[in-house]
Amino acid sequence: MTTCPHCPTDNWPELERGYRAMLPEDVLAFIDGNRDREHSESLLIATLHMVQDHFGHLGPGHLEAVAQLMQIPLAKVTGVATFYHYFRLQPRGRFLINVCLGTACYVKGAEKVAQKLMDELGIHFGETSKDGVFSLESTRCVGTCGLAPVVMIGEEVHGPLAPGQVPALLESYLARAAEEMAKV
Amino acid sequence: MPQPVHDFYQAMADRVGRSLADRGAERQIVIQVGSATCEHAAGSQAVADELVRHIRASGRKDILLHRTGCTGRCSREPILGVRLPGRLPVKYERVNRDLVHRIFTEHIQGGTPVAQHVLDHEAGPLPERELLFCEGSRCHGSGPGLRERFAAMLAERGVSRESVRIGAASCFGACGLASDHPASGGPATYVLARPEKVLYRVSGEEDLAAILDGHLVGGQVVERLRAQEEPIALAFMERYGDVAFFNRQSRVALRNAGVVDPESLDEYVDMDGFKALADVLERRDPDWVIGELAKARLRGRGGGGYSTAAKWTMARKQADATRFIICNGDEGDPGAFMDRSMLESDPFNIVEGMIIGGFAIGAQKGFFYIRAEYPLAIRRIQQALDTCRGQGLLGRNIMGSGWDFDLEIRLGAGAFVCGEETALIRSIEGERGQPRVRPPYPTDRGLWGHPTVINNVETFANISAILRYSGDWYARLGTEKSGGTKVFALAGKVRHTGLVEVPLGTPLARVVNDIGGGVTGGRELKAIQTGGPAGGFIPASLQHMEVDFEPLQKAGSIMGSGGMIVLSEDDCMVDIAKFYIAFSQDESCGKCTPCREGTTRLLEILERITQGKGELADLDKLERLARLCQRTSLCGLGRAAPNPVLSSLKHFRGEFLAHIVDRHCPAKKCVALIHYEINPEKCVGCTICARNCPAACIAGARKEAHVIDQAACVKCGNCFDVCKFTAVDRV
């Protein structure tokens, strides 16, 4: 347990315990390892990436824990987390569907694919399906324009996609989610 | 005098040479599978897995499964290459697991290629050999004449066209190297003989006859004509020279893409990798490095087109000795993916470019700023950095030179504005990525207040090539104002989408038609959009203009990072302008009012027009607001954001007027301005439209003409898409 020289409050050890309990080991190790580095505050974005990789989103508690442990004002941590599109402040479904709305996809009918996804899932961009399996987002170009229009599910890219292929695609991920559930 | 750097490089090259020679002796058959984001998306992983199963089951020990990056032939992926000893390399397109089985049994085991699946292959048997003539427009053009003469000589000798193919390539990149040749003098061209991998330098009919008799008939290499030079694109052309999409390009930045295994330092070193760095560290003369870049007329490939030599010089002459170098890999333009491809397919080359840059400006540390949306690129660069550090190419005492330098990756987090250099610096510092006023420029006060050079990925990709082949050579490839080549990401309504690298000064039409294969579906070309959201439209009437920074700017567009979107007559220019403004509006960081509010109001006006509610006064408003936004925004993003509006107004004003005055969308794209009708003459009453109508607004009995209830129609276009009798009209 480290004591923070900059915040000699009576209850810091107790507070620190609480904050540390909110973050996974690898993130704590990363923060601890960087503490004495020059410009360690510049690793805030990298830290937030790790937290989001672990939890799938950045909750208010996570932001506060990062702020306290890195000794960066919560206002700044929140400012950074809300500035960048990549950070999500709400929990999301098991699979994140990113519909590419870049130029190449747009001129090749990405809007129709997006509409079909919304119809099938019954949700709009930024929402999560009731069963918690899918979240729907739009993105600007995933850089696979040759396959336009594309949809990225998790880290997998699918394309070229016609609206008619959407139900089968969703079905395959539903099956994967069910399989995972069965294992648990 | 001890030469530690020279000895270090020599030992490394020797070790690599031995290990690759051992591998080649053991495994003479090479099967090549692409491994990059596009390739994975197209299914290359499953193809590779299937190959591993086949190789294992066959029990053969002479087959090497070679992972490479991506060649940039996106629409035909996954691509699989087969190289049998002494035979022409064969590439297959759109390979799946079933096709793997056929290729393995028929081609690899049986020796006969599966002709109908060969990449871009037209009907007919595959040739056994090929002679590829270099016909770069910059080397005095004796190529075409010699090629035609040679074809005629072959015919006279009765050599069948099927066994020997005569091809033309755009450029091997040998231009200017010839002057060092002892036999130089008079016009000459280069001829690559495949599969023997021999490069000849040919200057007349006598030489052609010698190749015909000696090489083709006699089966002996004509040593007298063998070129001493090793042009930069040789390895690439050896593998891909038979495909028009590739041989009409000039590969410099992308020379190793699809050739080397991106995770193998050995293969990169085998392509003369780190030779340029060794040379730089041996000379220990930063001014020489910058001088070569100046001679090369290398201009920043990120969009601005600022002289790289000038930028490096500015950082170098600062009094502050703490300096940084940054690689901008925050490729955010929709429709651009060349940076991703270079980071994924040839990571060591970018790393080498950065180390050289670090040395030239006197930096101690450098950063890769890569967007988080590119997980594979991040992994490959991290792997390359770790390998380099382990091999003494990065970190302390680089190559035994006594010089220390290190590189680190920082991730973007999905903010387009972070591609702007001052915003990018803020982001690396861990702040909100908002730009600040320039000057001071980053070369003066950048990261943490220290002099900082920021260059694009493609700029770094060219550095080692320039230092190896000289600045003069690089300059000769391009135009008077800008040297070298530029990579474009060709996408949209074009037949062959993918990465295209051509010399600056190449006509646009050549890129779109000769390499891209023209517009899809036999439609007419309407415009070519370059430069992404900060760029503009080049109308079809200007398609013969040369691609370079100034001409594009004059036409109201910009080079930008190299996105090139082909638009056909089916695309509505008002709609596309709206698309880009929506993008910029969404990505505006909000710091300055002209950009934040200006893009919002521009978008509102464009939305009005596409909904058929526009007024003539809107056109003036658009123009005035766009100019205001251009003049008064804080950073380049805001200043360039109105470009799509201004250039579409300039070249396609008629389309705006059609929307406003006639309430008509000529491209039939704007939903509010079109409706669907069923032609009773053509409708056979198959009911497929009615069954697919989400609004249930199509009435009609079986075998009778159907009718759309216009009041209830939501204009989704399903009926138009599903009708097999083209009975639904969009009007």
PDB file of C-alpha atoms in Angstrom, chain B residues 159-399:
ATOM      1  CA  VAL B 159       6.863 -18.710 -80.361  1.00  0.00           C
ATOM      2  CA  SER B 160       3.298 -19.139 -79.176  1.00  0.00           C
ATOM      3  CA  ARG B 161       1.684 -16.241 -77.351  1.00  0.00           C
ATOM      4  CA  GLU B 162       0.372 -18.645 -74.808  1.00  0.00           C
ATOM      5  CA  SER B 163       3.697 -19.875 -73.518  1.00  0.00           C
ATOM      6  CA  VAL B 164       5.391 -16.468 -73.309  1.00  0.00           C
ATOM      7  CA  ARG B 165       3.445 -13.455 -72.222  1.00  0.00           C
ATOM      8  CA  ILE B 166       4.695  -9.969 -72.987  1.00  0.00           C
ATOM      9  CA  GLY B 167       3.555  -7.490 -70.391  1.00  0.00           C
ATOM     10  CA  ALA B 168       3.940  -3.814 -69.715  1.00  0.00           C
ATOM     11  CA  ALA B 169       4.558  -2.354 -66.288  1.00  0.00           C
ATOM     12  CA  SER B 170       4.219   1.248 -65.321  1.00  0.00           C
ATOM     13  CA  CYS B 171       7.495   1.621 -63.480  1.00  0.00           C
ATOM     14  CA  PHE B 172       9.991  -0.509 -61.603  1.00  0.00           C
ATOM     15  CA  GLY B 173      11.418   2.545 -59.903  1.00  0.00           C
ATOM     16  CA  ALA B 174      14.711   2.082 -61.723  1.00  0.00           C
ATOM     17  CA  CYS B 175      14.537   5.562 -63.210  1.00  0.00           C
ATOM     18  CA  GLY B 176      17.805   7.385 -62.869  1.00  0.00           C
ATOM     19  CA  LEU B 177      19.675   4.373 -61.591  1.00  0.00           C
ATOM     20  CA  ALA B 178      20.707   3.620 -65.160  1.00  0.00           C
ATOM     21  CA  SER B 179      23.111   6.537 -65.314  1.00  0.00           C
ATOM     22  CA  ASP B 180      25.511   4.602 -63.117  1.00  0.00           C
ATOM     23  CA  HIS B 181      25.493   1.725 -65.526  1.00  0.00           C
ATOM     24  CA  PRO B 182      28.788   1.218 -67.352  1.00  0.00           C
ATOM     25  CA  ALA B 183      27.052   0.490 -70.629  1.00  0.00           C
ATOM     26  CA  SER B 184      24.787   3.494 -70.237  1.00  0.00           C
ATOM     27  CA  GLY B 185      24.024   5.758 -73.142  1.00  0.00           C
ATOM     28  CA  GLY B 186      21.117   5.920 -75.516  1.00  0.00           C
ATOM     29  CA  PRO B 187      17.526   5.073 -74.707  1.00  0.00           C
ATOM     30  CA  ALA B 188      16.988   1.868 -72.802  1.00  0.00           C
ATOM     31  CA  THR B 189      14.372   0.094 -70.830  1.00  0.00           C
ATOM     32  CA  TYR B 190      14.245  -2.647 -68.283  1.00  0.00           C
ATOM     33  CA  VAL B 191      12.766  -6.055 -68.868  1.00  0.00           C
ATOM     34  CA  LEU B 192      11.969  -8.403 -66.041  1.00  0.00           C
ATOM     35  CA  ALA B 193      12.041 -12.079 -67.008  1.00  0.00           C
ATOM     36  CA  ARG B 194       9.798 -14.171 -64.833  1.00  0.00           C
ATOM     37  CA  PRO B 195       9.966 -16.720 -63.283  1.00  0.00           C
ATOM     38  CA  GLU B 196      13.782 -16.569 -63.545  1.00  0.00           C
ATOM     39  CA  LYS B 197      13.764 -13.198 -61.718  1.00  0.00           C
ATOM     40  CA  VAL B 198      16.347 -11.763 -64.064  1.00  0.00           C
ATOM     41  CA  LEU B 199      16.316  -8.071 -64.854  1.00  0.00           C
ATOM     42  CA  TYR B 200      17.702  -7.085 -68.247  1.00  0.00           C
ATOM     43  CA  ARG B 201      18.622  -3.675 -69.473  1.00  0.00           C
ATOM     44  CA  VAL B 202      17.693  -3.474 -73.124  1.00  0.00           C
ATOM     45  CA  SER B 203      18.584  -0.694 -75.523  1.00  0.00           C
ATOM     46  CA  GLY B 204      17.861  -1.991 -78.988  1.00  0.00           C
ATOM     47  CA  GLU B 205      16.821  -4.731 -81.321  1.00  0.00           C
ATOM     48  CA  GLU B 206      20.144  -6.541 -80.980  1.00  0.00           C
ATOM     49  CA  ASP B 207      19.583  -6.929 -77.273  1.00  0.00           C
ATOM     50  CA  LEU B 208      16.068  -8.189 -77.876  1.00  0.00           C
ATOM     51  CA  ALA B 209      17.367 -10.806 -80.275  1.00  0.00           C
ATOM     52  CA  ALA B 210      19.962 -11.913 -77.731  1.00  0.00           C
ATOM     53  CA  ILE B 211      17.245 -12.379 -75.100  1.00  0.00           C
ATOM     54  CA  LEU B 212      15.048 -14.239 -77.545  1.00  0.00           C
ATOM     55  CA  ASP B 213      17.785 -16.639 -78.646  1.00  0.00           C
ATOM     56  CA  GLY B 214      19.703 -16.935 -75.420  1.00  0.00           C
ATOM     57  CA  HIS B 215      17.065 -16.695 -72.739  1.00  0.00           C
ATOM     58  CA  LEU B 216      13.799 -17.880 -74.235  1.00  0.00           C
ATOM     59  CA  VAL B 217      15.060 -20.468 -76.689  1.00  0.00           C
ATOM     60  CA  GLY B 218      18.429 -21.372 -75.231  1.00  0.00           C
ATOM     61  CA  GLY B 219      17.321 -21.255 -71.621  1.00  0.00           C
ATOM     62  CA  GLN B 220      20.470 -19.374 -70.568  1.00  0.00           C
ATOM     63  CA  VAL B 221      20.618 -16.044 -68.779  1.00  0.00           C
ATOM     64  CA  VAL B 222      22.200 -13.421 -71.044  1.00  0.00           C
ATOM     65  CA  GLU B 223      24.811 -12.158 -68.575  1.00  0.00           C
ATOM     66  CA  ARG B 224      25.894  -9.312 -70.862  1.00  0.00           C
ATOM     67  CA  LEU B 225      22.500  -7.623 -70.528  1.00  0.00           C
ATOM     68  CA  ARG B 226      21.842  -8.343 -66.892  1.00  0.00           C
ATOM     69  CA  ALA B 227      21.124  -5.077 -65.079  1.00  0.00           C
ATOM     70  CA  GLN B 228      23.412  -4.140 -62.216  1.00  0.00           C
ATOM     71  CA  GLU B 229      20.678  -2.101 -60.572  1.00  0.00           C
ATOM     72  CA  GLU B 230      18.191  -3.451 -58.147  1.00  0.00           C
ATOM     73  CA  PRO B 231      15.072  -1.332 -58.602  1.00  0.00           C
ATOM     74  CA  ILE B 232      13.006  -0.779 -55.521  1.00  0.00           C
ATOM     75  CA  ALA B 233       9.842  -2.487 -56.734  1.00  0.00           C
ATOM     76  CA  LEU B 234      11.629  -5.580 -58.055  1.00  0.00           C
ATOM     77  CA  ALA B 235      10.504  -8.012 -55.369  1.00  0.00           C
ATOM     78  CA  PHE B 236       6.966  -6.727 -55.669  1.00  0.00           C
ATOM     79  CA  MET B 237       6.921  -7.012 -59.455  1.00  0.00           C
ATOM     80  CA  GLU B 238       8.375 -10.522 -59.284  1.00  0.00           C
ATOM     81  CA  ARG B 239       5.324 -11.596 -57.351  1.00  0.00           C
ATOM     82  CA  TYR B 240       2.576  -9.366 -58.745  1.00  0.00           C
ATOM     83  CA  GLY B 241       3.871  -8.095 -62.088  1.00  0.00           C
ATOM     84  CA  ASP B 242       1.363 -10.024 -64.189  1.00  0.00           C
ATOM     85  CA  VAL B 243      -1.684  -8.271 -62.725  1.00  0.00           C
ATOM     86  CA  ALA B 244      -2.630  -5.001 -64.394  1.00  0.00           C
ATOM     87  CA  PHE B 245      -3.935  -3.512 -61.150  1.00  0.00           C
ATOM     88  CA  PHE B 246      -0.430  -3.874 -59.697  1.00  0.00           C
ATOM     89  CA  ASN B 247       1.931  -3.413 -62.616  1.00  0.00           C
ATOM     90  CA  ARG B 248       0.453  -0.025 -63.458  1.00  0.00           C
ATOM     91  CA  GLN B 249       1.442   1.233 -60.036  1.00  0.00           C
ATOM     92  CA  SER B 250       4.814   2.449 -58.773  1.00  0.00           C
ATOM     93  CA  ARG B 251       5.414   0.915 -55.421  1.00  0.00           C
ATOM     94  CA  VAL B 252       7.768   2.775 -53.125  1.00  0.00           C
ATOM     95  CA  ALA B 253       5.990   3.300 -49.803  1.00  0.00           C
ATOM     96  CA  LEU B 254       4.077   0.057 -50.363  1.00  0.00           C
ATOM     97  CA  ARG B 255       7.003  -1.903 -51.824  1.00  0.00           C
ATOM     98  CA  ASN B 256       6.950  -4.562 -49.122  1.00  0.00           C
ATOM     99  CA  ALA B 257       3.192  -4.794 -48.682  1.00  0.00           C
ATOM    100  CA  GLY B 258       2.178  -8.309 -49.615  1.00  0.00           C
ATOM    101  CA  VAL B 259       5.836  -9.315 -49.980  1.00  0.00           C
ATOM    102  CA  VAL B 260       7.205  -9.657 -46.462  1.00  0.00           C
ATOM    103  CA  ASP B 261       5.838 -11.219 -43.319  1.00  0.00           C
ATOM    104  CA  PRO B 262       5.019  -8.119 -41.253  1.00  0.00           C
ATOM    105  CA  GLU B 263       6.047  -9.892 -38.061  1.00  0.00           C
ATOM    106  CA  SER B 264       9.432 -11.001 -39.351  1.00  0.00           C
ATOM    107  CA  LEU B 265      12.418  -8.727 -38.853  1.00  0.00           C
ATOM    108  CA  ASP B 266      14.497 -11.172 -40.916  1.00  0.00           C
ATOM    109  CA  GLU B 267      12.355 -10.745 -43.996  1.00  0.00           C
ATOM    110  CA  TYR B 268      12.433  -6.979 -43.666  1.00  0.00           C
ATOM    111  CA  VAL B 269      16.229  -7.037 -43.336  1.00  0.00           C
ATOM    112  CA  ASP B 270      16.347  -9.294 -46.384  1.00  0.00           C
ATOM    113  CA  MET B 271      14.646  -6.480 -48.330  1.00  0.00           C
ATOM    114  CA  ASP B 272      17.583  -4.243 -47.352  1.00  0.00           C
ATOM    115  CA  GLY B 273      15.720  -3.135 -44.253  1.00  0.00           C
ATOM    116  CA  PHE B 274      17.723  -1.021 -41.784  1.00  0.00           C
ATOM    117  CA  LYS B 275      20.427  -0.522 -44.411  1.00  0.00           C
ATOM    118  CA  ALA B 276      19.435   3.137 -44.640  1.00  0.00           C
ATOM    119  CA  LEU B 277      19.584   3.497 -40.856  1.00  0.00           C
ATOM    120  CA  ALA B 278      23.008   1.852 -40.770  1.00  0.00           C
ATOM    121  CA  ASP B 279      24.171   4.296 -43.424  1.00  0.00           C
ATOM    122  CA  VAL B 280      22.780   7.255 -41.473  1.00  0.00           C
ATOM    123  CA  LEU B 281      24.400   6.159 -38.206  1.00  0.00           C
ATOM    124  CA  GLU B 282      27.690   5.526 -39.932  1.00  0.00           C
ATOM    125  CA  ARG B 283      27.811   8.924 -41.572  1.00  0.00           C
ATOM    126  CA  ARG B 284      26.591  10.624 -38.370  1.00  0.00           C
ATOM    127  CA  ASP B 285      25.539  13.603 -40.443  1.00  0.00           C
ATOM    128  CA  PRO B 286      21.963  14.809 -39.903  1.00  0.00           C
ATOM    129  CA  ASP B 287      22.466  17.502 -42.534  1.00  0.00           C
ATOM    130  CA  TRP B 288      23.085  14.831 -45.140  1.00  0.00           C
ATOM    131  CA  VAL B 289      19.750  13.162 -44.244  1.00  0.00           C
ATOM    132  CA  ILE B 290      17.840  16.428 -44.451  1.00  0.00           C
ATOM    133  CA  GLY B 291      19.702  17.395 -47.611  1.00  0.00           C
ATOM    134  CA  GLU B 292      18.612  14.193 -49.346  1.00  0.00           C
ATOM    135  CA  LEU B 293      14.992  14.802 -48.313  1.00  0.00           C
ATOM    136  CA  ALA B 294      15.235  18.306 -49.720  1.00  0.00           C
ATOM    137  CA  LYS B 295      16.598  16.959 -52.997  1.00  0.00           C
ATOM    138  CA  ALA B 296      13.820  14.371 -52.995  1.00  0.00           C
ATOM    139  CA  ARG B 297      11.249  17.169 -52.760  1.00  0.00           C
ATOM    140  CA  LEU B 298       9.402  15.035 -50.254  1.00  0.00           C
ATOM    141  CA  ARG B 299       6.244  16.756 -49.028  1.00  0.00           C
ATOM    142  CA  GLY B 300       4.188  15.663 -46.038  1.00  0.00           C
ATOM    143  CA  ARG B 301       1.774  12.927 -47.026  1.00  0.00           C
ATOM    144  CA  GLY B 302      -0.782  13.735 -44.337  1.00  0.00           C
ATOM    145  CA  GLY B 303      -2.506  16.403 -46.372  1.00  0.00           C
ATOM    146  CA  GLY B 304      -0.810  19.736 -45.905  1.00  0.00           C
ATOM    147  CA  GLY B 305       2.025  18.936 -48.273  1.00  0.00           C
ATOM    148  CA  TYR B 306       4.613  20.871 -46.273  1.00  0.00           C
ATOM    149  CA  SER B 307       8.250  20.167 -47.141  1.00  0.00           C
ATOM    150  CA  THR B 308       9.555  17.452 -44.828  1.00  0.00           C
ATOM    151  CA  ALA B 309      13.121  18.738 -45.055  1.00  0.00           C
ATOM    152  CA  ALA B 310      11.990  22.243 -44.035  1.00  0.00           C
ATOM    153  CA  LYS B 311      10.025  20.893 -41.093  1.00  0.00           C
ATOM    154  CA  TRP B 312      12.917  18.790 -39.834  1.00  0.00           C
ATOM    155  CA  THR B 313      15.322  21.692 -40.250  1.00  0.00           C
ATOM    156  CA  MET B 314      13.131  23.956 -38.145  1.00  0.00           C
ATOM    157  CA  ALA B 315      13.093  21.474 -35.270  1.00  0.00           C
ATOM    158  CA  ARG B 316      16.816  20.848 -35.621  1.00  0.00           C
ATOM    159  CA  LYS B 317      17.878  24.435 -35.248  1.00  0.00           C
ATOM    160  CA  GLN B 318      15.954  24.988 -31.992  1.00  0.00           C
ATOM    161  CA  ALA B 319      18.084  25.742 -28.938  1.00  0.00           C
ATOM    162  CA  ASP B 320      16.066  23.352 -26.767  1.00  0.00           C
ATOM    163  CA  ALA B 321      17.830  19.984 -26.937  1.00  0.00           C
ATOM    164  CA  THR B 322      14.853  17.968 -25.687  1.00  0.00           C
ATOM    165  CA  ARG B 323      12.991  17.118 -28.872  1.00  0.00           C
ATOM    166  CA  PHE B 324      10.338  14.672 -29.934  1.00  0.00           C
ATOM    167  CA  ILE B 325       9.239  13.014 -33.140  1.00  0.00           C
ATOM    168  CA  ILE B 326       5.691  11.757 -33.651  1.00  0.00           C
ATOM    169  CA  CYS B 327       4.132   9.494 -36.242  1.00  0.00           C
ATOM    170  CA  ASN B 328       0.563  10.558 -36.917  1.00  0.00           C
ATOM    171  CA  GLY B 329      -1.387   7.334 -37.380  1.00  0.00           C
ATOM    172  CA  ASP B 330      -4.744   8.836 -36.441  1.00  0.00           C
ATOM    173  CA  GLU B 331      -6.118   8.140 -39.881  1.00  0.00           C
ATOM    174  CA  GLY B 332      -9.618   9.491 -39.467  1.00  0.00           C
ATOM    175  CA  ASP B 333     -10.747  10.494 -42.961  1.00  0.00           C
ATOM    176  CA  PRO B 334     -13.632   8.293 -43.935  1.00  0.00           C
ATOM    177  CA  GLY B 335     -12.567   6.382 -47.016  1.00  0.00           C
ATOM    178  CA  ALA B 336      -8.840   6.391 -46.304  1.00  0.00           C
ATOM    179  CA  PHE B 337      -6.986   3.304 -45.157  1.00  0.00           C
ATOM    180  CA  MET B 338      -3.447   3.524 -46.500  1.00  0.00           C
ATOM    181  CA  ASP B 339      -1.901   4.268 -43.120  1.00  0.00           C
ATOM    182  CA  ARG B 340      -3.549   1.243 -41.594  1.00  0.00           C
ATOM    183  CA  SER B 341      -2.277  -0.916 -44.396  1.00  0.00           C
ATOM    184  CA  MET B 342       1.302   0.341 -44.098  1.00  0.00           C
ATOM    185  CA  LEU B 343       1.330  -0.074 -40.319  1.00  0.00           C
ATOM    186  CA  GLU B 344      -0.059  -3.594 -40.641  1.00  0.00           C
ATOM    187  CA  SER B 345       1.879  -4.765 -43.689  1.00  0.00           C
ATOM    188  CA  ASP B 346       5.325  -3.222 -43.309  1.00  0.00           C
ATOM    189  CA  PRO B 347       5.687  -2.031 -39.697  1.00  0.00           C
ATOM    190  CA  PHE B 348       9.495  -2.207 -39.579  1.00  0.00           C
ATOM    191  CA  ASN B 349       9.727   0.252 -42.459  1.00  0.00           C
ATOM    192  CA  ILE B 350       7.741   2.862 -40.535  1.00  0.00           C
ATOM    193  CA  VAL B 351       9.826   2.205 -37.433  1.00  0.00           C
ATOM    194  CA  GLU B 352      13.040   2.650 -39.440  1.00  0.00           C
ATOM    195  CA  GLY B 353      11.722   5.916 -40.904  1.00  0.00           C
ATOM    196  CA  MET B 354      10.983   7.199 -37.419  1.00  0.00           C
ATOM    197  CA  ILE B 355      14.370   6.252 -35.990  1.00  0.00           C
ATOM    198  CA  ILE B 356      16.080   8.061 -38.874  1.00  0.00           C
ATOM    199  CA  GLY B 357      13.823  11.060 -38.280  1.00  0.00           C
ATOM    200  CA  GLY B 358      14.683  10.995 -34.596  1.00  0.00           C
ATOM    201  CA  PHE B 359      18.382  11.020 -35.437  1.00  0.00           C
ATOM    202  CA  ALA B 360      18.044  13.815 -38.000  1.00  0.00           C
ATOM    203  CA  ILE B 361      16.258  16.228 -35.681  1.00  0.00           C
ATOM    204  CA  GLY B 362      18.188  15.186 -32.581  1.00  0.00           C
ATOM    205  CA  ALA B 363      15.271  13.673 -30.666  1.00  0.00           C
ATOM    206  CA  GLN B 364      15.608  11.298 -27.737  1.00  0.00           C
ATOM    207  CA  LYS B 365      12.135   9.895 -27.923  1.00  0.00           C
ATOM    208  CA  GLY B 366       9.345   9.356 -30.398  1.00  0.00           C
ATOM    209  CA  PHE B 367       5.683   8.391 -30.275  1.00  0.00           C
ATOM    210  CA  PHE B 368       3.375   6.461 -32.536  1.00  0.00           C
ATOM    211  CA  TYR B 369      -0.093   7.942 -32.209  1.00  0.00           C
ATOM    212  CA  ILE B 370      -2.434   5.278 -33.598  1.00  0.00           C
ATOM    213  CA  ARG B 371      -6.196   5.263 -33.472  1.00  0.00           C
ATOM    214  CA  ALA B 372      -7.733   2.676 -31.183  1.00  0.00           C
ATOM    215  CA  GLU B 373      -9.958   1.474 -34.035  1.00  0.00           C
ATOM    216  CA  TYR B 374      -6.914  -0.233 -35.583  1.00  0.00           C
ATOM    217  CA  PRO B 375      -6.164  -3.047 -33.108  1.00  0.00           C
ATOM    218  CA  LEU B 376      -4.077  -5.110 -35.552  1.00  0.00           C
ATOM    219  CA  ALA B 377      -1.915  -2.142 -36.547  1.00  0.00           C
ATOM    220  CA  ILE B 378      -1.257  -1.425 -32.874  1.00  0.00           C
ATOM    221  CA  ARG B 379      -0.313  -5.053 -32.252  1.00  0.00           C
ATOM    222  CA  ARG B 380       2.056  -5.195 -35.229  1.00  0.00           C
ATOM    223  CA  ILE B 381       3.832  -1.948 -34.333  1.00  0.00           C
ATOM    224  CA  GLN B 382       4.178  -3.022 -30.706  1.00  0.00           C
ATOM    225  CA  GLN B 383       5.626  -6.318 -31.856  1.00  0.00           C
ATOM    226  CA  ALA B 384       8.030  -4.513 -34.207  1.00  0.00           C
ATOM    227  CA  LEU B 385       9.175  -2.182 -31.414  1.00  0.00           C
ATOM    228  CA  ASP B 386       9.777  -5.086 -29.033  1.00  0.00           C
ATOM    229  CA  THR B 387      11.732  -6.990 -31.675  1.00  0.00           C
ATOM    230  CA  CYS B 388      13.852  -3.963 -32.571  1.00  0.00           C
ATOM    231  CA  ARG B 389      14.624  -3.298 -28.931  1.00  0.00           C
ATOM    232  CA  GLY B 390      15.652  -6.940 -28.483  1.00  0.00           C
ATOM    233  CA  GLN B 391      17.949  -6.776 -31.523  1.00  0.00           C
ATOM    234  CA  GLY B 392      19.729  -3.540 -30.626  1.00  0.00           C
ATOM    235  CA  LEU B 393      17.920  -1.496 -33.266  1.00  0.00           C
ATOM    236  CA  LEU B 394      16.062   0.616 -30.737  1.00  0.00           C
ATOM    237  CA  GLY B 395      16.766   1.819 -27.226  1.00  0.00           C
ATOM    238  CA  ARG B 396      20.305   2.191 -25.950  1.00  0.00           C
ATOM    239  CA  ASN B 397      23.332   2.254 -28.237  1.00  0.00           C
ATOM    240  CA  ILE B 398      21.447   1.670 -31.480  1.00  0.00           C
ATOM    241  CA  MET B 399      23.432  -0.559 -33.875  1.00  0.00           C
TER     242      MET B 399
END
